[in-house]
Amino acid sequence: MQTLCILNVNLEKSENLERHRTDGFSNSEELVVRRGAPIRVSLQLEGRAFNTKTDYLRVQVMLGRLYVLMPVTYSKRICPTRWKAYIDQEDFDLKNPSIFISSPASASVGSYRLKISVLIRGSKKKTCVFGKFILLCNPWCRADGVYIPFEDQREEYIQNDSGLLFIGTAMNPASRPWSFDQFEPGVLEACLKLLELSPQHQKDTRIDYLNRKNPVYIGRVVSAMINSEDDRGVLKGKWEGDFKQGVNPSLWTGSGDILTQWAESGFSPVKFGQCWVFAAVMCTVMRVLGIPCRVITNYNSAHDTNDNLVIEEFYSETGQKLNRSKDSIWNFHVWVECWMTRRDLGSGMDGWQVLDPTPQERSGGVFCCGPAPVKAIKDRRIDLVFDIPFVYAEVNADIHSIILSKGRVVSHNKDTERVGSLICTKTIGSPRQQTITGNYKYVKSPTPTTSSRSFTASEDSTLSRAGSSTGMLVFLYLDKAPVAGEPVRFNVKIVNTQRAAKRIKVHLNAQAKEYNNSPSDTFWETHGVTELAPMEVVVLQEQILPAQYEDVVGDNLINLAVVLEDMASQQRVLASEEINITSPQLTIKIASENSIVPGETQSATVTFTNPFSHMVAGVLTLAGAGLIQGKIHFRMLPLHPRASMNHRFTFVPSKVGTKMLQASLTLSNINSTIRGFKMVSVNRA
């Protein structure tokens, strides 16, 4: 009788990539598929044809030392909780049969080995072939714990390889482009290696593989591994001093450079990251692993070190902010949300979960945070895991503003509305901001835009009550959002709430500050005296000229404060605002914007107009996943004030789809980086 053996196995890569919506990973050496959906595998047999009465096939899938052994049946009925291998009898070629392998919707994420054997009844002889595939979570599968119901959400939170990160201030949000790069060469492999290098995997490989079926577990592992504080994680954080031993966090433009540098260095931490970099890289890893993820910005984010839901800020009697507290308010803080079911907490906690890889506080002895259900944060369910009290404080703490004079407290007021005043993310399918503050907290009033928080405070707010007890109120507000190269114009509104005239000292102070630190020394101040008749309202108009702020502000912010002192009673009242100055944008124009196809050279131009009061020079960098291989750098010659620069360049798209073309200009004589981006539609040829 003629023998039968398996000569080869074809994993039908192109068909399976399309079926599993993983065609972005077509450059991977291994087949990439999603759990809960069948994989078609074709066998090439040698010898006689397959006999369905005497021959049978067996499949073994292996993850590390864990394995499942299953016969290949003729029943297409699959179970979402078990592995299954079957033959479709309606389309069965006896010489080159195809089999389907279906994984459970809760199978563990990882790199699998595959063994397919052919056996003959009554014979001990068998032959086998081997293959490999990478299994990811499946947000398209209803039985998967990461299932998200709408296609536009899956497209945005899994497939979109670019986006916007929001920085600046709640009064004047600014966006910066970011390339998530999840389909770039080496990124998938780095993400899988991140799981392998985790302390959980190193301690007990078997238990780690078993736990990888749960997105909650994966989220905690990844949150800890993005920072390098406790392990061989990806990024080293740095918030003070210079960045000469690494890269200034503000210069990163995408996750791909960071993840590939980490892998190519032998998994030494990449220097350096800050919150938006940590969050953006985590977003990449989670999207690669198949878990829907988006980047979130919380404006006026509280870091409450003593868990009392109070942040104290100290000012001098002339309005200079002092570094006197371990607690702090970050102008913005960036984390991620991941979509998953919470079977450990009950269905009421399903949906978006906060995960924060920035190393701030330890959770379970490790620098990680979450997943904390957004619903639990809103309802202050501090009895639930993970890290809900810490995130609750970030969006809900009160601010106590204290004026000191000769070491003595001379004024104290409380602001209950400033922390978490705006929480936002990128809108699905659009380069715009989506406000989600109401997901985290019960919002009392609309978020202020160009007018200051204190000016829009309601009459019954704690801020107004504190001011009225002194017999005077002060409000600080801007004419409009400040723009680089223009004066910062603002108004100080003073209200005498008593039926007696007042003589008041007015102290105005401006300090440059980084988003997460106390301000530096004063760079602008003015002092004066004003007289108010009974119940009178006075508005003072002030401005800070570009020449006064350009050399000290750059990419930083300005802490602006006013202190009023009643010269008769020595009572004081404070109003403050932290403002950012909007940078100019680089403009990108593409010559043939409507006819861009892979493999054809395209021409584009970057334009920059110098808004500053003196000459600038720097380095222009161009990048774009699927558009430009690596990065292109050009040195810009000195440019006079108000003069413009046009730089023409070419690029060759390599991938179909909507891609982001980025340009950034790092100025050498100002601490500032000017950015711009253009979304490019690459069509099939």
mmCIF file with all atom_site columns, C-alpha atoms in Angstrom, residues 171 315 319 450-457 463 473-479 489-494 506-510 524 539-540 542 558-563 574-579:
data_model
loop_
_atom_site.group_PDB
_atom_site.id
_atom_site.type_symbol
_atom_site.label_atom_id
_atom_site.label_alt_id
_atom_site.label_comp_id
_atom_site.label_asym_id
_atom_site.label_entity_id
_atom_site.label_seq_id
_atom_site.pdbx_PDB_ins_code
_atom_site.Cartn_x
_atom_site.Cartn_y
_atom_site.Cartn_z
_atom_site.occupancy
_atom_site.B_iso_or_equiv
_atom_site.pdbx_formal_charge
_atom_site.auth_seq_id
_atom_site.auth_comp_id
_atom_site.auth_asym_id
_atom_site.auth_atom_id
_atom_site.pdbx_PDB_model_num
ATOM 1  C CA . MET A 1 171 ? -7.469  77.370 28.947 1.00 0.00 ? 171 MET A CA 1
ATOM 2  C CA . TYR A 1 315 ? 2.843   82.311 47.177 1.00 0.00 ? 315 TYR A CA 1
ATOM 3  C CA . GLY A 1 319 ? 2.713   86.930 43.913 1.00 0.00 ? 319 GLY A CA 1
ATOM 4  C CA . THR A 1 450 ? -9.834  81.740 26.845 1.00 0.00 ? 450 THR A CA 1
ATOM 5  C CA . SER A 1 451 ? -11.121 83.367 30.037 1.00 0.00 ? 451 SER A CA 1
ATOM 6  C CA . SER A 1 452 ? -9.530  82.424 33.311 1.00 0.00 ? 452 SER A CA 1
ATOM 7  C CA . ARG A 1 453 ? -10.803 79.878 35.771 1.00 0.00 ? 453 ARG A CA 1
ATOM 8  C CA . SER A 1 454 ? -11.087 82.453 38.539 1.00 0.00 ? 454 SER A CA 1
ATOM 9  C CA . PHE A 1 455 ? -12.992 84.916 36.374 1.00 0.00 ? 455 PHE A CA 1
ATOM 10 C CA . THR A 1 456 ? -15.642 82.308 35.559 1.00 0.00 ? 456 THR A CA 1
ATOM 11 C CA . ALA A 1 457 ? -16.004 81.057 39.136 1.00 0.00 ? 457 ALA A CA 1
ATOM 12 C CA . LEU A 1 463 ? -12.884 80.821 45.520 1.00 0.00 ? 463 LEU A CA 1
ATOM 13 C CA . LEU A 1 473 ? -12.349 90.327 44.745 1.00 0.00 ? 473 LEU A CA 1
ATOM 14 C CA . VAL A 1 474 ? -9.749  89.942 42.009 1.00 0.00 ? 474 VAL A CA 1
ATOM 15 C CA . PHE A 1 475 ? -10.066 88.167 38.671 1.00 0.00 ? 475 PHE A CA 1
ATOM 16 C CA . LEU A 1 476 ? -7.314  87.506 36.145 1.00 0.00 ? 476 LEU A CA 1
ATOM 17 C CA . TYR A 1 477 ? -8.266  86.828 32.534 1.00 0.00 ? 477 TYR A CA 1
ATOM 18 C CA . LEU A 1 478 ? -6.736  86.981 29.070 1.00 0.00 ? 478 LEU A CA 1
ATOM 19 C CA . ASP A 1 479 ? -7.974  88.893 26.061 1.00 0.00 ? 479 ASP A CA 1
ATOM 20 C CA . ARG A 1 489 ? -2.356  90.752 27.006 1.00 0.00 ? 489 ARG A CA 1
ATOM 21 C CA . PHE A 1 490 ? -4.455  90.255 30.112 1.00 0.00 ? 490 PHE A CA 1
ATOM 22 C CA . ASN A 1 491 ? -6.830  92.121 32.399 1.00 0.00 ? 491 ASN A CA 1
ATOM 23 C CA . VAL A 1 492 ? -7.001  92.341 36.183 1.00 0.00 ? 492 VAL A CA 1
ATOM 24 C CA . LYS A 1 493 ? -10.533 92.977 37.393 1.00 0.00 ? 493 LYS A CA 1
ATOM 25 C CA . ILE A 1 494 ? -10.702 94.352 40.981 1.00 0.00 ? 494 ILE A CA 1
ATOM 26 C CA . VAL A 1 506 ? -1.395  95.549 43.310 1.00 0.00 ? 506 VAL A CA 1
ATOM 27 C CA . HIS A 1 507 ? 1.460   93.061 42.738 1.00 0.00 ? 507 HIS A CA 1
ATOM 28 C CA . LEU A 1 508 ? 1.756   91.256 39.395 1.00 0.00 ? 508 LEU A CA 1
ATOM 29 C CA . ASN A 1 509 ? 4.276   88.468 38.830 1.00 0.00 ? 509 ASN A CA 1
ATOM 30 C CA . ALA A 1 510 ? 5.191   86.136 35.939 1.00 0.00 ? 510 ALA A CA 1
ATOM 31 C CA . TRP A 1 524 ? 8.457   89.927 34.717 1.00 0.00 ? 524 TRP A CA 1
ATOM 32 C CA . VAL A 1 539 ? -10.154 96.796 35.262 1.00 0.00 ? 539 VAL A CA 1
ATOM 33 C CA . LEU A 1 540 ? -6.384  97.111 34.781 1.00 0.00 ? 540 LEU A CA 1
ATOM 34 C CA . GLU A 1 542 ? -1.471  94.692 31.289 1.00 0.00 ? 542 GLU A CA 1
ATOM 35 C CA . ILE A 1 558 ? 3.954   80.995 32.411 1.00 0.00 ? 558 ILE A CA 1
ATOM 36 C CA . ASN A 1 559 ? 2.665   81.160 35.977 1.00 0.00 ? 559 ASN A CA 1
ATOM 37 C CA . LEU A 1 560 ? 0.879   84.514 36.198 1.00 0.00 ? 560 LEU A CA 1
ATOM 38 C CA . ALA A 1 561 ? -0.303  85.771 39.601 1.00 0.00 ? 561 ALA A CA 1
ATOM 39 C CA . VAL A 1 562 ? -1.788  88.919 41.099 1.00 0.00 ? 562 VAL A CA 1
ATOM 40 C CA . VAL A 1 563 ? -1.896  89.723 44.822 1.00 0.00 ? 563 VAL A CA 1
ATOM 41 C CA . LEU A 1 574 ? -4.792  86.159 45.202 1.00 0.00 ? 574 LEU A CA 1
ATOM 42 C CA . ALA A 1 575 ? -5.704  85.175 41.653 1.00 0.00 ? 575 ALA A CA 1
ATOM 43 C CA . SER A 1 576 ? -3.426  83.075 39.476 1.00 0.00 ? 576 SER A CA 1
ATOM 44 C CA . GLU A 1 577 ? -3.391  81.482 36.058 1.00 0.00 ? 577 GLU A CA 1
ATOM 45 C CA . GLU A 1 578 ? -0.928  79.236 34.292 1.00 0.00 ? 578 GLU A CA 1
ATOM 46 C CA . ILE A 1 579 ? -0.831  79.939 30.592 1.00 0.00 ? 579 ILE A CA 1
#
